[in-house]
Amino acid sequence: MRADRLLSILLLLQSQRQLTAKDLAEKLEVSKRTIYRDMEALSGIGIPVFSERGQNGGWSLVDGFQTSLTGMTETELRTLLVSPSVQLLDDLGLTRSSEEARQKLLASLPSANREKAKDVWNRIHIDTSGWRQRKEKVTAFDVLKEAIWSDYKLNIIYEQADGKTAERVVSPLGLVAKGERWYLIAQKDNGAIRNYRASRIHSAALANESCKRPENFDLANYWKASTAAFLATLPTYEVTVEVTAAIWPRLRYSGRFVRVVELGTEREQDWIPVKLSFDTKEEARGYILGFADQIKVIEPKELICDILQQAEAAVAFYKQL
């Protein structure tokens, strides 16, 4: 266990150049005290690790040191060879390069591992496309990719949530794929980092000015924090209902519109108490109306009145046709 962790520390320092004890502890899921002991152990067996103090400090390897360790466990081999999303690689123009890289990796493996590697491709395939959802068209995607790799600022025309467009100059930091949807992560001149839905970028052009990435910026960690912050601000509207056993299976697969918060035990006449969560009251009203007499609202009472008014309006409308 410890030997695996020491090897992981060595490979992390070799690839990342410098990491703090906190960074290493989080990546390896141990305490900082354990990391300090591991560093002493690495130093004791002749690995040239050293620590720098200060705000930009951390653990590093002496310049020029390179481990020649090449052995991979079967699990590590699977991790490297699991098929990536073909759809996202196509967007990035990396499909062919990915296939060639996998073939080179395969050729470099010992013969004992080669057949296992081939088997991975036949057992795991990742498809991120939706069943019927249309793929968003990103007209400026080639320019966005060029800006990401070249570290040049971007002039973009961006469509805001209200439909209005605005011209902005941003410093690109990365691209993130959420499902099939791409987002440009970029920094404004005031230092604020924002997410821009790529399909809303009507046009983009490289500016004649390079940009400098913020020190210690980590795209994956930023996106995780940004997603959590976004979810925390989403509105919620909880509804207590009773549903018939006949529609319960359908209810479980309606995650896009409704979330099942709590499920009770079946009562008389096959009614099952359920607590549902929606983003808004309007969503709740429309969704529940779609099930007619198969869902009975218990709370809140205001929703019962809204559903009744909506149903009466629908009946009146169709009677006059």
mmCIF file of C-alpha atoms in Angstrom:
data_model
loop_
_atom_site.group_PDB
_atom_site.id
_atom_site.type_symbol
_atom_site.label_atom_id
_atom_site.label_comp_id
_atom_site.label_asym_id
_atom_site.label_seq_id
_atom_site.Cartn_x
_atom_site.Cartn_y
_atom_site.Cartn_z
ATOM 1 C CA MET A 1 0.000 0.000 0.000
ATOM 2 C CA ARG A 2 2.716 2.487 1.016
ATOM 3 C CA ALA A 3 4.951 1.417 -1.866
ATOM 4 C CA ASP A 4 2.133 2.214 -4.312
ATOM 5 C CA ARG A 5 1.645 5.605 -2.682
ATOM 6 C CA LEU A 6 5.371 6.450 -2.857
ATOM 7 C CA LEU A 7 5.377 5.559 -6.540
ATOM 8 C CA SER A 8 2.291 7.728 -7.074
ATOM 9 C CA ILE A 9 3.996 10.683 -5.349
ATOM 10 C CA LEU A 10 7.053 10.248 -7.516
ATOM 11 C CA LEU A 11 5.039 10.159 -10.740
ATOM 12 C CA LEU A 12 2.878 13.126 -9.666
ATOM 13 C CA LEU A 13 5.929 15.278 -8.923
ATOM 14 C CA GLN A 14 7.505 14.228 -12.193
ATOM 15 C CA SER A 15 4.424 15.253 -14.213
ATOM 16 C CA GLN A 16 3.290 18.315 -12.187
ATOM 17 C CA ARG A 17 6.791 19.637 -11.325
ATOM 18 C CA GLN A 18 5.645 21.063 -7.969
ATOM 19 C CA LEU A 19 2.846 20.198 -5.546
ATOM 20 C CA THR A 20 2.106 21.240 -1.991
ATOM 21 C CA ALA A 21 1.667 18.709 0.798
ATOM 22 C CA LYS A 22 -2.033 19.650 0.818
ATOM 23 C CA ASP A 23 -2.328 18.943 -2.928
ATOM 24 C CA LEU A 24 -0.675 15.552 -2.555
ATOM 25 C CA ALA A 25 -2.765 14.668 0.502
ATOM 26 C CA GLU A 26 -6.003 15.455 -1.364
ATOM 27 C CA LYS A 27 -4.995 13.540 -4.497
ATOM 28 C CA LEU A 28 -3.904 10.456 -2.537
ATOM 29 C CA GLU A 29 -6.628 10.746 0.140
ATOM 30 C CA VAL A 30 -4.259 10.730 3.122
ATOM 31 C CA SER A 31 -3.253 13.276 5.761
ATOM 32 C CA LYS A 32 -0.532 15.904 5.296
ATOM 33 C CA ARG A 33 1.412 14.235 8.111
ATOM 34 C CA THR A 34 1.453 11.023 6.063
ATOM 35 C CA ILE A 35 2.801 12.955 3.068
ATOM 36 C CA TYR A 36 5.633 14.400 5.175
ATOM 37 C CA ARG A 37 6.582 10.889 6.333
ATOM 38 C CA ASP A 38 6.450 9.642 2.738
ATOM 39 C CA MET A 39 8.782 12.455 1.638
ATOM 40 C CA GLU A 40 11.271 11.430 4.304
ATOM 41 C CA ALA A 41 11.041 7.857 3.034
ATOM 42 C CA LEU A 42 11.649 8.918 -0.591
ATOM 43 C CA SER A 43 14.617 11.019 0.456
ATOM 44 C CA GLY A 44 15.946 8.103 2.506
ATOM 45 C CA ILE A 45 16.080 5.810 -0.533
ATOM 46 C CA GLY A 46 17.904 8.386 -2.641
ATOM 47 C CA ILE A 47 15.062 10.150 -4.480
ATOM 48 C CA PRO A 48 16.073 13.861 -4.789
ATOM 49 C CA VAL A 49 12.950 15.550 -3.380
ATOM 50 C CA PHE A 50 13.079 18.979 -1.768
ATOM 51 C CA SER A 51 10.645 21.511 -0.331
ATOM 52 C CA GLU A 52 10.368 25.250 -0.944
ATOM 53 C CA ARG A 53 8.687 27.479 1.629
ATOM 54 C CA GLY A 54 6.451 30.438 0.907
ATOM 55 C CA GLN A 55 3.197 31.190 -0.896
ATOM 56 C CA ASN A 56 4.372 29.589 -4.150
ATOM 57 C CA GLY A 57 6.296 26.807 -2.488
ATOM 58 C CA GLY A 58 5.791 23.065 -2.412
ATOM 59 C CA TRP A 59 7.511 19.745 -3.006
ATOM 60 C CA SER A 60 9.581 19.200 -6.161
ATOM 61 C CA LEU A 61 12.137 16.882 -7.714
ATOM 62 C CA VAL A 62 15.642 18.103 -8.524
ATOM 63 C CA ASP A 63 15.774 19.414 -12.111
ATOM 64 C CA GLY A 64 16.757 16.728 -14.574
ATOM 65 C CA PHE A 65 15.671 13.793 -12.423
ATOM 66 C CA GLN A 66 13.582 11.271 -14.366
ATOM 67 C CA THR A 67 12.329 7.936 -13.115
ATOM 68 C CA SER A 68 12.599 4.974 -15.459
ATOM 69 C CA LEU A 69 9.713 3.100 -13.835
ATOM 70 C CA THR A 70 7.470 1.711 -16.605
ATOM 71 C CA GLY A 71 5.516 -1.081 -14.960
ATOM 72 C CA MET A 72 1.718 -0.717 -14.954
ATOM 73 C CA THR A 73 -0.863 -2.683 -13.023
ATOM 74 C CA GLU A 74 -3.801 -4.216 -14.885
ATOM 75 C CA THR A 75 -6.148 -1.598 -13.398
ATOM 76 C CA GLU A 76 -3.868 1.250 -14.543
ATOM 77 C CA LEU A 77 -3.729 -0.285 -18.010
ATOM 78 C CA ARG A 78 -7.521 -0.380 -18.195
ATOM 79 C CA THR A 79 -7.704 3.243 -17.078
ATOM 80 C CA LEU A 80 -5.473 4.356 -19.946
ATOM 81 C CA LEU A 81 -7.162 2.241 -22.602
ATOM 82 C CA VAL A 82 -10.872 2.688 -21.847
ATOM 83 C CA SER A 83 -12.451 4.203 -24.943
ATOM 84 C CA PRO A 84 -12.890 7.994 -24.626
ATOM 85 C CA SER A 85 -15.957 9.791 -25.937
ATOM 86 C CA VAL A 86 -15.752 9.630 -29.738
ATOM 87 C CA GLN A 87 -18.201 12.551 -30.011
ATOM 88 C CA LEU A 88 -16.051 14.875 -27.903
ATOM 89 C CA LEU A 89 -12.835 13.825 -29.624
ATOM 90 C CA ASP A 90 -14.505 14.614 -32.961
ATOM 91 C CA ASP A 91 -15.341 18.110 -31.705
ATOM 92 C CA LEU A 92 -11.701 18.638 -30.722
ATOM 93 C CA GLY A 93 -10.369 17.133 -33.956
ATOM 94 C CA LEU A 94 -8.466 14.498 -31.996
ATOM 95 C CA THR A 95 -10.181 11.270 -33.038
ATOM 96 C CA ARG A 96 -7.416 10.074 -35.356
ATOM 97 C CA SER A 97 -4.646 11.174 -32.985
ATOM 98 C CA SER A 98 -6.334 9.295 -30.138
ATOM 99 C CA GLU A 99 -6.498 6.090 -32.164
ATOM 100 C CA GLU A 100 -2.858 6.415 -33.218
ATOM 101 C CA ALA A 101 -1.754 7.133 -29.644
ATOM 102 C CA ARG A 102 -3.560 4.033 -28.393
ATOM 103 C CA GLN A 103 -1.924 1.929 -31.074
ATOM 104 C CA LYS A 104 1.523 3.251 -30.100
ATOM 105 C CA LEU A 105 0.800 2.537 -26.443
ATOM 106 C CA LEU A 106 -0.324 -0.953 -27.382
ATOM 107 C CA ALA A 107 2.858 -1.579 -29.366
ATOM 108 C CA SER A 108 5.033 -0.444 -26.440
ATOM 109 C CA LEU A 109 3.481 -2.907 -23.980
ATOM 110 C CA PRO A 110 4.997 -6.268 -23.108
ATOM 111 C CA SER A 111 3.373 -9.106 -25.046
ATOM 112 C CA ALA A 112 1.774 -10.409 -21.834
ATOM 113 C CA ASN A 113 -0.233 -7.182 -21.488
ATOM 114 C CA ARG A 114 -0.989 -6.626 -25.179
ATOM 115 C CA GLU A 115 -3.912 -9.026 -25.402
ATOM 116 C CA LYS A 116 -5.397 -7.659 -22.166
ATOM 117 C CA ALA A 117 -5.217 -4.170 -23.636
ATOM 118 C CA LYS A 118 -7.042 -5.208 -26.804
ATOM 119 C CA ASP A 119 -9.723 -6.829 -24.661
ATOM 120 C CA VAL A 120 -10.412 -3.533 -22.875
ATOM 121 C CA TRP A 121 -11.581 -1.939 -26.157
ATOM 122 C CA ASN A 122 -14.101 -4.727 -26.690
ATOM 123 C CA ARG A 123 -15.596 -4.503 -23.203
ATOM 124 C CA ILE A 124 -15.990 -0.759 -22.499
ATOM 125 C CA HIS A 125 -17.301 1.878 -24.931
ATOM 126 C CA ILE A 126 -18.371 5.392 -23.931
ATOM 127 C CA ASP A 127 -21.094 7.168 -25.913
ATOM 128 C CA THR A 128 -21.938 10.652 -24.607
ATOM 129 C CA SER A 129 -24.543 11.464 -27.278
ATOM 130 C CA GLY A 130 -28.219 11.777 -26.323
ATOM 131 C CA TRP A 131 -30.966 9.584 -27.751
ATOM 132 C CA ARG A 132 -32.897 12.384 -29.398
ATOM 133 C CA GLN A 133 -31.307 15.595 -28.155
ATOM 134 C CA ARG A 134 -29.909 17.705 -30.998
ATOM 135 C CA LYS A 135 -26.237 18.462 -30.777
ATOM 136 C CA GLU A 136 -25.588 22.168 -30.272
ATOM 137 C CA LYS A 137 -23.839 23.890 -33.160
ATOM 138 C CA VAL A 138 -20.748 25.857 -32.125
ATOM 139 C CA THR A 139 -19.816 28.108 -35.031
ATOM 140 C CA ALA A 140 -16.668 29.529 -33.429
ATOM 141 C CA PHE A 141 -15.277 26.284 -32.051
ATOM 142 C CA ASP A 142 -12.118 26.222 -34.204
ATOM 143 C CA VAL A 143 -11.199 29.732 -33.028
ATOM 144 C CA LEU A 144 -11.870 28.806 -29.403
ATOM 145 C CA LYS A 145 -9.554 25.798 -29.675
ATOM 146 C CA GLU A 146 -6.821 27.903 -31.286
ATOM 147 C CA ALA A 147 -7.062 30.508 -28.519
ATOM 148 C CA ILE A 148 -6.861 27.837 -25.809
ATOM 149 C CA TRP A 149 -3.616 26.403 -27.174
ATOM 150 C CA SER A 150 -1.998 29.695 -28.195
ATOM 151 C CA ASP A 151 -2.809 31.740 -25.047
ATOM 152 C CA TYR A 152 -4.203 34.701 -26.960
ATOM 153 C CA LYS A 153 -7.105 36.858 -25.881
ATOM 154 C CA LEU A 154 -10.435 36.543 -27.668
ATOM 155 C CA ASN A 155 -12.905 39.069 -29.010
ATOM 156 C CA ILE A 156 -16.316 37.402 -28.795
ATOM 157 C CA ILE A 157 -19.907 38.315 -29.549
ATOM 158 C CA TYR A 158 -21.889 36.535 -26.844
ATOM 159 C CA GLU A 159 -25.634 35.974 -26.558
ATOM 160 C CA GLN A 160 -26.810 36.507 -22.991
ATOM 161 C CA ALA A 161 -29.638 34.665 -21.251
ATOM 162 C CA ASP A 162 -32.088 37.446 -22.166
ATOM 163 C CA GLY A 163 -31.285 37.043 -25.876
ATOM 164 C CA LYS A 164 -29.275 40.265 -26.187
ATOM 165 C CA THR A 165 -25.728 40.120 -27.568
ATOM 166 C CA ALA A 166 -22.662 41.861 -26.195
ATOM 167 C CA GLU A 167 -19.051 42.192 -27.340
ATOM 168 C CA ARG A 168 -16.429 41.069 -24.856
ATOM 169 C CA VAL A 169 -12.677 40.607 -24.646
ATOM 170 C CA VAL A 170 -11.698 37.582 -22.568
ATOM 171 C CA SER A 171 -8.629 35.495 -21.762
ATOM 172 C CA PRO A 172 -9.407 31.825 -22.493
ATOM 173 C CA LEU A 173 -8.466 29.317 -19.794
ATOM 174 C CA GLY A 174 -10.038 26.095 -21.036
ATOM 175 C CA LEU A 175 -12.921 24.204 -22.616
ATOM 176 C CA VAL A 176 -15.245 21.979 -20.591
ATOM 177 C CA ALA A 177 -17.681 19.423 -22.003
ATOM 178 C CA LYS A 178 -20.816 18.867 -19.918
ATOM 179 C CA GLY A 179 -22.580 15.992 -21.640
ATOM 180 C CA GLU A 180 -22.563 17.088 -25.300
ATOM 181 C CA ARG A 181 -22.523 20.786 -24.406
ATOM 182 C CA TRP A 182 -19.270 22.775 -24.498
ATOM 183 C CA TYR A 183 -18.379 25.725 -22.263
ATOM 184 C CA LEU A 184 -15.543 28.221 -22.651
ATOM 185 C CA ILE A 185 -13.931 29.095 -19.314
ATOM 186 C CA ALA A 186 -12.366 32.555 -19.591
ATOM 187 C CA GLN A 187 -11.095 35.415 -17.457
ATOM 188 C CA LYS A 188 -12.325 38.985 -17.796
ATOM 189 C CA ASP A 189 -10.003 41.990 -17.557
ATOM 190 C CA ASN A 190 -11.108 42.560 -13.944
ATOM 191 C CA GLY A 191 -9.844 39.091 -13.009
ATOM 192 C CA ALA A 192 -13.247 37.406 -12.689
ATOM 193 C CA ILE A 193 -13.513 33.948 -14.246
ATOM 194 C CA ARG A 194 -16.744 33.167 -16.103
ATOM 195 C CA ASN A 195 -18.354 30.273 -17.991
ATOM 196 C CA TYR A 196 -19.581 30.967 -21.541
ATOM 197 C CA ARG A 197 -21.835 28.471 -23.288
ATOM 198 C CA ALA A 198 -19.982 27.863 -26.547
ATOM 199 C CA SER A 199 -23.134 27.632 -28.676
ATOM 200 C CA ARG A 200 -24.037 31.196 -27.627
ATOM 201 C CA ILE A 201 -20.774 32.615 -28.952
ATOM 202 C CA HIS A 202 -21.935 34.040 -32.290
ATOM 203 C CA SER A 203 -18.431 34.922 -33.418
ATOM 204 C CA ALA A 204 -14.897 34.845 -32.072
ATOM 205 C CA ALA A 205 -11.594 36.280 -33.259
ATOM 206 C CA LEU A 206 -8.088 36.163 -31.839
ATOM 207 C CA ALA A 207 -6.952 39.477 -30.402
ATOM 208 C CA ASN A 208 -3.449 40.832 -31.029
ATOM 209 C CA GLU A 209 -2.621 40.390 -27.364
ATOM 210 C CA SER A 210 -1.418 37.359 -25.468
ATOM 211 C CA CYS A 211 -2.833 36.441 -22.069
ATOM 212 C CA LYS A 212 -1.277 35.018 -18.936
ATOM 213 C CA ARG A 213 -2.983 32.201 -17.066
ATOM 214 C CA PRO A 214 -3.570 32.724 -13.325
ATOM 215 C CA GLU A 215 -0.976 30.974 -11.186
ATOM 216 C CA ASN A 216 -2.104 27.603 -9.794
ATOM 217 C CA PHE A 217 -5.324 27.661 -11.856
ATOM 218 C CA ASP A 218 -6.755 24.119 -12.073
ATOM 219 C CA LEU A 219 -9.522 23.724 -14.660
ATOM 220 C CA ALA A 220 -11.043 20.552 -13.157
ATOM 221 C CA ASN A 221 -11.150 21.979 -9.627
ATOM 222 C CA TYR A 222 -12.573 25.265 -10.888
ATOM 223 C CA TRP A 223 -15.351 23.503 -12.805
ATOM 224 C CA LYS A 224 -16.227 21.351 -9.796
ATOM 225 C CA ALA A 225 -16.541 24.426 -7.569
ATOM 226 C CA SER A 226 -18.437 26.364 -10.241
ATOM 227 C CA THR A 227 -20.920 23.530 -10.728
ATOM 228 C CA ALA A 228 -21.512 23.238 -6.983
ATOM 229 C CA ALA A 229 -22.080 27.000 -6.698
ATOM 230 C CA PHE A 230 -24.528 26.938 -9.625
ATOM 231 C CA LEU A 231 -26.530 24.054 -8.168
ATOM 232 C CA ALA A 232 -26.716 25.840 -4.815
ATOM 233 C CA THR A 233 -28.415 28.841 -6.461
ATOM 234 C CA LEU A 234 -31.032 26.851 -8.376
ATOM 235 C CA PRO A 235 -34.606 27.430 -7.141
ATOM 236 C CA THR A 236 -36.504 24.503 -5.656
ATOM 237 C CA TYR A 237 -40.214 23.901 -5.290
ATOM 238 C CA GLU A 238 -41.111 20.816 -3.249
ATOM 239 C CA VAL A 239 -44.467 19.104 -3.566
ATOM 240 C CA THR A 240 -45.974 16.297 -1.481
ATOM 241 C CA VAL A 241 -48.171 14.031 -3.579
ATOM 242 C CA GLU A 242 -49.681 10.577 -3.709
ATOM 243 C CA VAL A 243 -49.290 8.583 -6.917
ATOM 244 C CA THR A 244 -50.826 5.385 -8.216
ATOM 245 C CA ALA A 245 -48.665 2.298 -8.383
ATOM 246 C CA ALA A 246 -49.302 2.195 -12.139
ATOM 247 C CA ILE A 247 -47.318 5.378 -12.856
ATOM 248 C CA TRP A 248 -44.577 4.983 -10.259
ATOM 249 C CA PRO A 249 -42.121 3.357 -12.722
ATOM 250 C CA ARG A 250 -42.592 6.294 -15.139
ATOM 251 C CA LEU A 251 -42.026 8.786 -12.339
ATOM 252 C CA ARG A 252 -38.596 7.354 -11.564
ATOM 253 C CA TYR A 253 -37.348 7.998 -15.100
ATOM 254 C CA SER A 254 -38.416 11.643 -15.341
ATOM 255 C CA GLY A 255 -35.224 13.060 -13.829
ATOM 256 C CA ARG A 256 -34.919 15.947 -16.266
ATOM 257 C CA PHE A 257 -38.084 17.616 -14.980
ATOM 258 C CA VAL A 258 -38.566 16.246 -11.476
ATOM 259 C CA ARG A 259 -36.503 14.762 -8.663
ATOM 260 C CA VAL A 260 -37.866 12.223 -6.201
ATOM 261 C CA VAL A 261 -36.859 13.480 -2.743
ATOM 262 C CA GLU A 262 -38.647 10.960 -0.544
ATOM 263 C CA LEU A 263 -40.686 7.814 -1.141
ATOM 264 C CA GLY A 264 -43.208 6.485 1.378
ATOM 265 C CA THR A 265 -44.865 3.073 1.682
ATOM 266 C CA GLU A 266 -47.893 2.056 -0.341
ATOM 267 C CA ARG A 267 -51.259 2.909 1.237
ATOM 268 C CA GLU A 268 -54.832 1.845 0.640
ATOM 269 C CA GLN A 269 -56.100 1.627 -2.943
ATOM 270 C CA ASP A 270 -52.509 1.520 -4.316
ATOM 271 C CA TRP A 271 -51.652 5.156 -3.531
ATOM 272 C CA ILE A 272 -47.961 5.811 -2.772
ATOM 273 C CA PRO A 273 -46.872 8.988 -0.912
ATOM 274 C CA VAL A 274 -43.968 10.765 -2.642
ATOM 275 C CA LYS A 275 -42.156 14.058 -2.133
ATOM 276 C CA LEU A 276 -41.100 15.661 -5.428
ATOM 277 C CA SER A 277 -38.814 18.592 -6.129
ATOM 278 C CA PHE A 278 -39.134 20.942 -9.116
ATOM 279 C CA ASP A 279 -37.335 24.138 -10.071
ATOM 280 C CA THR A 280 -40.527 26.240 -10.158
ATOM 281 C CA LYS A 281 -44.225 26.050 -9.374
ATOM 282 C CA GLU A 282 -45.019 26.345 -13.091
ATOM 283 C CA GLU A 283 -42.927 23.237 -13.813
ATOM 284 C CA ALA A 284 -44.713 21.342 -11.045
ATOM 285 C CA ARG A 285 -48.157 22.372 -12.286
ATOM 286 C CA GLY A 286 -47.507 21.353 -15.894
ATOM 287 C CA TYR A 287 -45.869 18.073 -14.954
ATOM 288 C CA ILE A 288 -48.593 16.970 -12.525
ATOM 289 C CA LEU A 289 -51.377 17.954 -14.941
ATOM 290 C CA GLY A 290 -49.859 15.556 -17.468
ATOM 291 C CA PHE A 291 -50.716 12.614 -15.235
ATOM 292 C CA ALA A 292 -54.393 13.652 -14.847
ATOM 293 C CA ASP A 293 -56.018 11.605 -12.046
ATOM 294 C CA GLN A 294 -52.908 9.488 -11.409
ATOM 295 C CA ILE A 295 -51.263 12.060 -9.089
ATOM 296 C CA LYS A 296 -52.976 13.647 -6.093
ATOM 297 C CA VAL A 297 -51.409 16.815 -4.620
ATOM 298 C CA ILE A 298 -51.350 16.962 -0.809
ATOM 299 C CA GLU A 299 -49.113 20.012 -0.221
ATOM 300 C CA PRO A 300 -48.833 22.909 -0.900
ATOM 301 C CA LYS A 301 -52.508 23.823 -1.073
ATOM 302 C CA GLU A 302 -51.836 26.763 -3.408
ATOM 303 C CA LEU A 303 -50.715 24.325 -6.088
ATOM 304 C CA ILE A 304 -54.060 22.500 -5.910
ATOM 305 C CA CYS A 305 -55.862 25.751 -6.752
ATOM 306 C CA ASP A 306 -53.434 26.488 -9.608
ATOM 307 C CA ILE A 307 -53.890 23.023 -11.117
ATOM 308 C CA LEU A 308 -57.675 23.296 -10.855
ATOM 309 C CA GLN A 309 -57.670 26.692 -12.606
ATOM 310 C CA GLN A 310 -55.385 25.398 -15.352
ATOM 311 C CA ALA A 311 -57.533 22.312 -15.896
ATOM 312 C CA GLU A 312 -60.733 24.387 -16.054
ATOM 313 C CA ALA A 313 -59.096 26.759 -18.550
ATOM 314 C CA ALA A 314 -58.078 23.810 -20.741
ATOM 315 C CA VAL A 315 -61.594 22.348 -20.655
ATOM 316 C CA ALA A 316 -63.158 25.727 -21.519
ATOM 317 C CA PHE A 317 -60.723 26.232 -24.387
ATOM 318 C CA TYR A 318 -61.422 22.875 -26.033
ATOM 319 C CA LYS A 319 -65.174 23.156 -25.576
ATOM 320 C CA GLN A 320 -65.257 26.267 -27.753
ATOM 321 C CA LEU A 321 -63.318 24.702 -30.628
#
